[in-house]
mmCIF file of C-alpha atoms in Angstrom:
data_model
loop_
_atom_site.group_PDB
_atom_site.id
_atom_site.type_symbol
_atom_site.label_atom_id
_atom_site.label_comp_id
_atom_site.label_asym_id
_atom_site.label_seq_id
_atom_site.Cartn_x
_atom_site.Cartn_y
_atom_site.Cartn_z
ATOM 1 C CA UNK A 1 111.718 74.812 57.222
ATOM 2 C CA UNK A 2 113.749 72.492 59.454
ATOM 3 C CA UNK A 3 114.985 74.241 63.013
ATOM 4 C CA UNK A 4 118.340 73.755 63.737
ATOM 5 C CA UNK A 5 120.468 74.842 66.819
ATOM 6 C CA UNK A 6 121.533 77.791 65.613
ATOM 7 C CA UNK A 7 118.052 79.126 65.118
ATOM 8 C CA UNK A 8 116.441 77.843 67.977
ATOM 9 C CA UNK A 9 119.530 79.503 70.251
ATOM 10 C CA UNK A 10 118.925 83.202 68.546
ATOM 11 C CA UNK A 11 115.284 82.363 69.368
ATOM 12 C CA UNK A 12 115.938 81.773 73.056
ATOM 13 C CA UNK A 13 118.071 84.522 73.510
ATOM 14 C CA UNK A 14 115.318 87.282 71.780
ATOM 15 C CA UNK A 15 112.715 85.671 73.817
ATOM 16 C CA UNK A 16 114.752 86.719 76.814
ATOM 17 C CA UNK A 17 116.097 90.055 75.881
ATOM 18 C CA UNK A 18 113.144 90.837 75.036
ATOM 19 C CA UNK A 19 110.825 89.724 78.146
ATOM 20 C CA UNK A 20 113.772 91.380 80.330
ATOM 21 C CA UNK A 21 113.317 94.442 82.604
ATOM 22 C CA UNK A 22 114.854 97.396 82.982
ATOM 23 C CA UNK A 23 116.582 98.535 86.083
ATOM 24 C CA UNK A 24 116.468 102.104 84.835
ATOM 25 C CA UNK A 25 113.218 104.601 85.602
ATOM 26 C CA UNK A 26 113.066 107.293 82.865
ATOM 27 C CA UNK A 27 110.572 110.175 84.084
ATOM 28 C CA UNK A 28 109.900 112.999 81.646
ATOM 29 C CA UNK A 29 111.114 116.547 81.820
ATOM 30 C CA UNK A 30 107.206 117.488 82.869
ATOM 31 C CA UNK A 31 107.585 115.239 85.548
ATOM 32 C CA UNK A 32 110.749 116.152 86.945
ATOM 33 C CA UNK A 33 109.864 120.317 86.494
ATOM 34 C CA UNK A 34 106.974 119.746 88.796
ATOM 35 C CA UNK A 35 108.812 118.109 91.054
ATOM 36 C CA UNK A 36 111.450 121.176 91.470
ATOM 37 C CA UNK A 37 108.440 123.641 91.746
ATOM 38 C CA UNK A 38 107.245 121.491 94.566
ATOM 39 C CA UNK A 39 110.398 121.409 96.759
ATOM 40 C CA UNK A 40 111.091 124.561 95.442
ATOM 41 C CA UNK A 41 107.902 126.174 96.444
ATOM 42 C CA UNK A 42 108.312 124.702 99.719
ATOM 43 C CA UNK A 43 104.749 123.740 99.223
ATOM 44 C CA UNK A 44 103.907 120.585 99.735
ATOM 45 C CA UNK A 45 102.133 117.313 101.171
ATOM 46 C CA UNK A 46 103.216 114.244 101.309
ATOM 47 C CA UNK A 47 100.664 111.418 102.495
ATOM 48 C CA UNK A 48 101.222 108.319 102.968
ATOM 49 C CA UNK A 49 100.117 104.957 102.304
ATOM 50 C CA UNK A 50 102.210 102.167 104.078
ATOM 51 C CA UNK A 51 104.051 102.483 107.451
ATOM 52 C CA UNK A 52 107.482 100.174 107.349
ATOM 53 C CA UNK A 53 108.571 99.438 110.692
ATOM 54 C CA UNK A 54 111.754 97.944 111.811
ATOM 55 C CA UNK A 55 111.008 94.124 112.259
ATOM 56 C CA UNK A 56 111.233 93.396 116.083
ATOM 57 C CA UNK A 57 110.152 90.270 117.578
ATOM 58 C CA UNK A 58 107.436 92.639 119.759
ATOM 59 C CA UNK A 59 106.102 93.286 115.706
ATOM 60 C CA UNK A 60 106.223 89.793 114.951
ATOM 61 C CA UNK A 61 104.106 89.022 118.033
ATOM 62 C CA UNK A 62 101.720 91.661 117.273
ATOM 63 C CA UNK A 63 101.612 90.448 113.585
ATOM 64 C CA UNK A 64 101.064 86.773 114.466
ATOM 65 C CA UNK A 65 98.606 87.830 116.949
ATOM 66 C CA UNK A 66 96.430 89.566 114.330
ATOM 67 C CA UNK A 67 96.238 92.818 115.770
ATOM 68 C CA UNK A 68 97.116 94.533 112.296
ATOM 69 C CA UNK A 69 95.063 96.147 109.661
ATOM 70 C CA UNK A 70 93.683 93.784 107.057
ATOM 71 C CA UNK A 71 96.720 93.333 104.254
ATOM 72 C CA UNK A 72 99.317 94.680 106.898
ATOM 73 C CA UNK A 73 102.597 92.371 107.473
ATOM 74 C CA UNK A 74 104.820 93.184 111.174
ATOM 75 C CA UNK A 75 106.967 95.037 108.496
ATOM 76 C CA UNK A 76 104.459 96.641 106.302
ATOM 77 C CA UNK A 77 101.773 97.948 107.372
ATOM 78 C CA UNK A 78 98.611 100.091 105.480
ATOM 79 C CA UNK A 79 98.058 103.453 106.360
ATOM 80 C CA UNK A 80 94.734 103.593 103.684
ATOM 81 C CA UNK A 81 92.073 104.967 105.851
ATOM 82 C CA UNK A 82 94.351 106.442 108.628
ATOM 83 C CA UNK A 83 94.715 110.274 108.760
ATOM 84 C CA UNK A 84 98.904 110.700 108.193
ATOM 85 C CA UNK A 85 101.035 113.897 106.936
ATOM 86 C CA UNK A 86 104.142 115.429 106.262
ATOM 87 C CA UNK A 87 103.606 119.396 104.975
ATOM 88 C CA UNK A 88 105.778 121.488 104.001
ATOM 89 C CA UNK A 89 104.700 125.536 103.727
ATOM 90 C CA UNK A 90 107.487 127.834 103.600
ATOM 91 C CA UNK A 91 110.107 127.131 106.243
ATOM 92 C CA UNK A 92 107.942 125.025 108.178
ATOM 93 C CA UNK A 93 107.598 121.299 108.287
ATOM 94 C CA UNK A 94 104.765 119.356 110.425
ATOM 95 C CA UNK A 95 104.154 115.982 110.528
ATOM 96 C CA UNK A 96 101.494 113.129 112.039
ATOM 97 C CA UNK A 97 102.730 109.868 111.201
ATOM 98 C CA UNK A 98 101.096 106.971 113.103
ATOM 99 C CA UNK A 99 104.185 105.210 114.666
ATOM 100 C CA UNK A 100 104.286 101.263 114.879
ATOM 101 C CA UNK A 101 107.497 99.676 116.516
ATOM 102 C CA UNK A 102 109.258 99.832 120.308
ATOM 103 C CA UNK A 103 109.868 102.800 122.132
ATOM 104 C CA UNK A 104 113.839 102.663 123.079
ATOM 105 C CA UNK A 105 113.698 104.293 126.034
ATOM 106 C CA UNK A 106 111.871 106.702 128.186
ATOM 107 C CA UNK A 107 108.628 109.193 126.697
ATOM 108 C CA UNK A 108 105.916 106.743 127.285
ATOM 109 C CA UNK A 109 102.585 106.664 125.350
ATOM 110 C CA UNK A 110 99.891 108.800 126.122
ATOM 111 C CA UNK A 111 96.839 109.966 124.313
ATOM 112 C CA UNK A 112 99.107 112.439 122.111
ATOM 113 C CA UNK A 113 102.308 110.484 121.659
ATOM 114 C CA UNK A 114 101.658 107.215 120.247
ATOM 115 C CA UNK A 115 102.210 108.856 116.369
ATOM 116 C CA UNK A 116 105.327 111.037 115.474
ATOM 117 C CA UNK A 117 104.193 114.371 115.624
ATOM 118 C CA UNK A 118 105.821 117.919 115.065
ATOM 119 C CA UNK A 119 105.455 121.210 113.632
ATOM 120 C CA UNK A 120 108.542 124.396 113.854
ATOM 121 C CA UNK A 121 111.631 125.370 111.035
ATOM 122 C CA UNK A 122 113.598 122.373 110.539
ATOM 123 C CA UNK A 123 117.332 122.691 111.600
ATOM 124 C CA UNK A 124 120.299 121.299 108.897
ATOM 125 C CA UNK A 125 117.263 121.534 106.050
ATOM 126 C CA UNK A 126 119.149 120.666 103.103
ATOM 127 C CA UNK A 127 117.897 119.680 99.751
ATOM 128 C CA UNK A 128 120.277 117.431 96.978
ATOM 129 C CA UNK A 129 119.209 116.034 93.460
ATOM 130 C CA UNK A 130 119.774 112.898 92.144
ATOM 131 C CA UNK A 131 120.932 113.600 88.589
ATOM 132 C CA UNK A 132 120.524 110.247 86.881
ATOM 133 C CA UNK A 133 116.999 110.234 88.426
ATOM 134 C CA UNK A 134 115.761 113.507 88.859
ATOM 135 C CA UNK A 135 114.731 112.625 92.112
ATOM 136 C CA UNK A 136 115.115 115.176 95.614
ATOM 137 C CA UNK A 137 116.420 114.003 98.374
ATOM 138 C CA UNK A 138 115.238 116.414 101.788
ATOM 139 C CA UNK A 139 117.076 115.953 105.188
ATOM 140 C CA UNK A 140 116.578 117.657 108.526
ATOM 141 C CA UNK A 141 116.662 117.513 111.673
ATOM 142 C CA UNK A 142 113.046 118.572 114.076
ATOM 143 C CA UNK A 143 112.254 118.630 117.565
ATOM 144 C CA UNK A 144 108.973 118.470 119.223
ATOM 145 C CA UNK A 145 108.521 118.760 123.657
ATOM 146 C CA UNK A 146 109.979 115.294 123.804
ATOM 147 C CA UNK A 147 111.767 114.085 120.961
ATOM 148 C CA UNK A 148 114.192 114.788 118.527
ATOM 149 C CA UNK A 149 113.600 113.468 114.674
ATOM 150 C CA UNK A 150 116.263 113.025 112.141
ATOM 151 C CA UNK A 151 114.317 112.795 108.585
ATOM 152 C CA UNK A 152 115.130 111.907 105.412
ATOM 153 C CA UNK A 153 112.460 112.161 102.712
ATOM 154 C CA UNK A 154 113.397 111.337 98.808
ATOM 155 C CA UNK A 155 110.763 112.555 96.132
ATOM 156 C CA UNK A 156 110.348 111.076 92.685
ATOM 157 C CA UNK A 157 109.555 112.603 89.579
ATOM 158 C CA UNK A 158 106.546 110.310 89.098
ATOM 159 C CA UNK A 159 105.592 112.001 92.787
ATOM 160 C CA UNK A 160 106.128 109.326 94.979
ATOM 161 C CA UNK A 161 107.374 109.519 98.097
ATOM 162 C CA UNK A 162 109.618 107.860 100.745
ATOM 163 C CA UNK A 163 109.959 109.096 104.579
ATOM 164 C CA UNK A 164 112.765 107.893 106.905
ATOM 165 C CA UNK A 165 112.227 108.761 110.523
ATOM 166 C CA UNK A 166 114.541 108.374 112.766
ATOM 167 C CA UNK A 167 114.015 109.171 116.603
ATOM 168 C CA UNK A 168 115.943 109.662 119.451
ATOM 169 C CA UNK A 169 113.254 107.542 121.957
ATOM 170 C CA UNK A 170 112.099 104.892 119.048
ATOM 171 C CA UNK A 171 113.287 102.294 116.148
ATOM 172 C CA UNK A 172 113.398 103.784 113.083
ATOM 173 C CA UNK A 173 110.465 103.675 110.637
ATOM 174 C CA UNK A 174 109.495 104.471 107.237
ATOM 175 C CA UNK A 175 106.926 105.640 104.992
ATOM 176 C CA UNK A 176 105.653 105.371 101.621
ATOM 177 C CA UNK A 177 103.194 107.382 99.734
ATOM 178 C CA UNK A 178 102.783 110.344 97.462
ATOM 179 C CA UNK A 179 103.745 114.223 97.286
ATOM 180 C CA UNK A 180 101.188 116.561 95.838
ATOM 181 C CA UNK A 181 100.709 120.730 95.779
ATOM 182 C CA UNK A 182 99.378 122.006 98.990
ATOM 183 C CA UNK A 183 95.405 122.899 97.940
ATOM 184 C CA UNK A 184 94.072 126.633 98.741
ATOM 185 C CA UNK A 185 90.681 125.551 100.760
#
């Protein structure tokens, strides 16, 4: 059989309809049910896995020095190994997030401020779904004796996670990782 144009054009264009990707996550209903038990439980954990701070050139210094963890970039760092948290029981929220990036002004680092920490009921808690994705999106706002934290979390069917902190004495960072049930010890 002799090729011609025609068929070698309908052959091109399967070969890359075919090895294209899709924009669009679909999660099943499972998935997206145990994600609205979660946030509507208000039990919850979220832990995660890479810190994303805003790119300075202070983190670009530090990066090129070689003072990150092993796999870390200035704007992505690993979290694997280091103890991190967001929780979520009932109407109150605590966090310890080790915090990379500049301090904007005053607070200074101590022994007990260098990661964003807090624990109380959240103030402006509100809690919106994403229709098309089945994904939650969480705001509020949280003090702690020092600082005041606006944070935005958004929670995926397939249970990951993203964190948006931003503070009222440091650059914003973010977080990546995974939500899970809060386990009875």
């Amino acid at each position: 059989m002799k090729l011609n144009f025609k068929h070698v054009a309908v052959l091109i264009a399967g070969i890359t309809i075919s090895c294209g990707s899709s924009s669009k996550i679909v999660s099943s209903q499972a998935q997206i049910q145990q994600l609205e038990e979660l946030v509507t439980s208000k039990s919850f954990q979220i832990q995660s896995d890479w810190a994303m701070p805003l790119m300075t050139n202070s983190m670009n210094s530090i990066s090129n020095a070689g003072l990150l963890p092993i796999g870390s970039t200035g704007n992505m760092i690993s979290l694997i190994g280091n103890t991190n948290f967001l929780k979520m029981e009932g109407d109150t929220i605590s966090a310890y997030l080790p915090y990379f990036g500049e301090r904007q002004m005053g607070g200074g680092y101590s022994n007990n401020d260098n990661a964003i920490q807090f624990k109380g009921v959240p103030r402006n808690y509100e809690v919106t779904e994403d229709k098309k994705t089945g994904s939650k999106e969480i705001s509020f706002n949280i003090n702690n004796r020092t600082e005041s934290f606006r944070v935005f979390i958004t929670l995926s069917p397939n249970l990951s996670s993203n964190i948006n902190v931003n503070s009222t004495e440091r650059f914003t960072i973010r977080y990546r990782g995974k939500v899970e049930p809060i386990l009875s010890e």
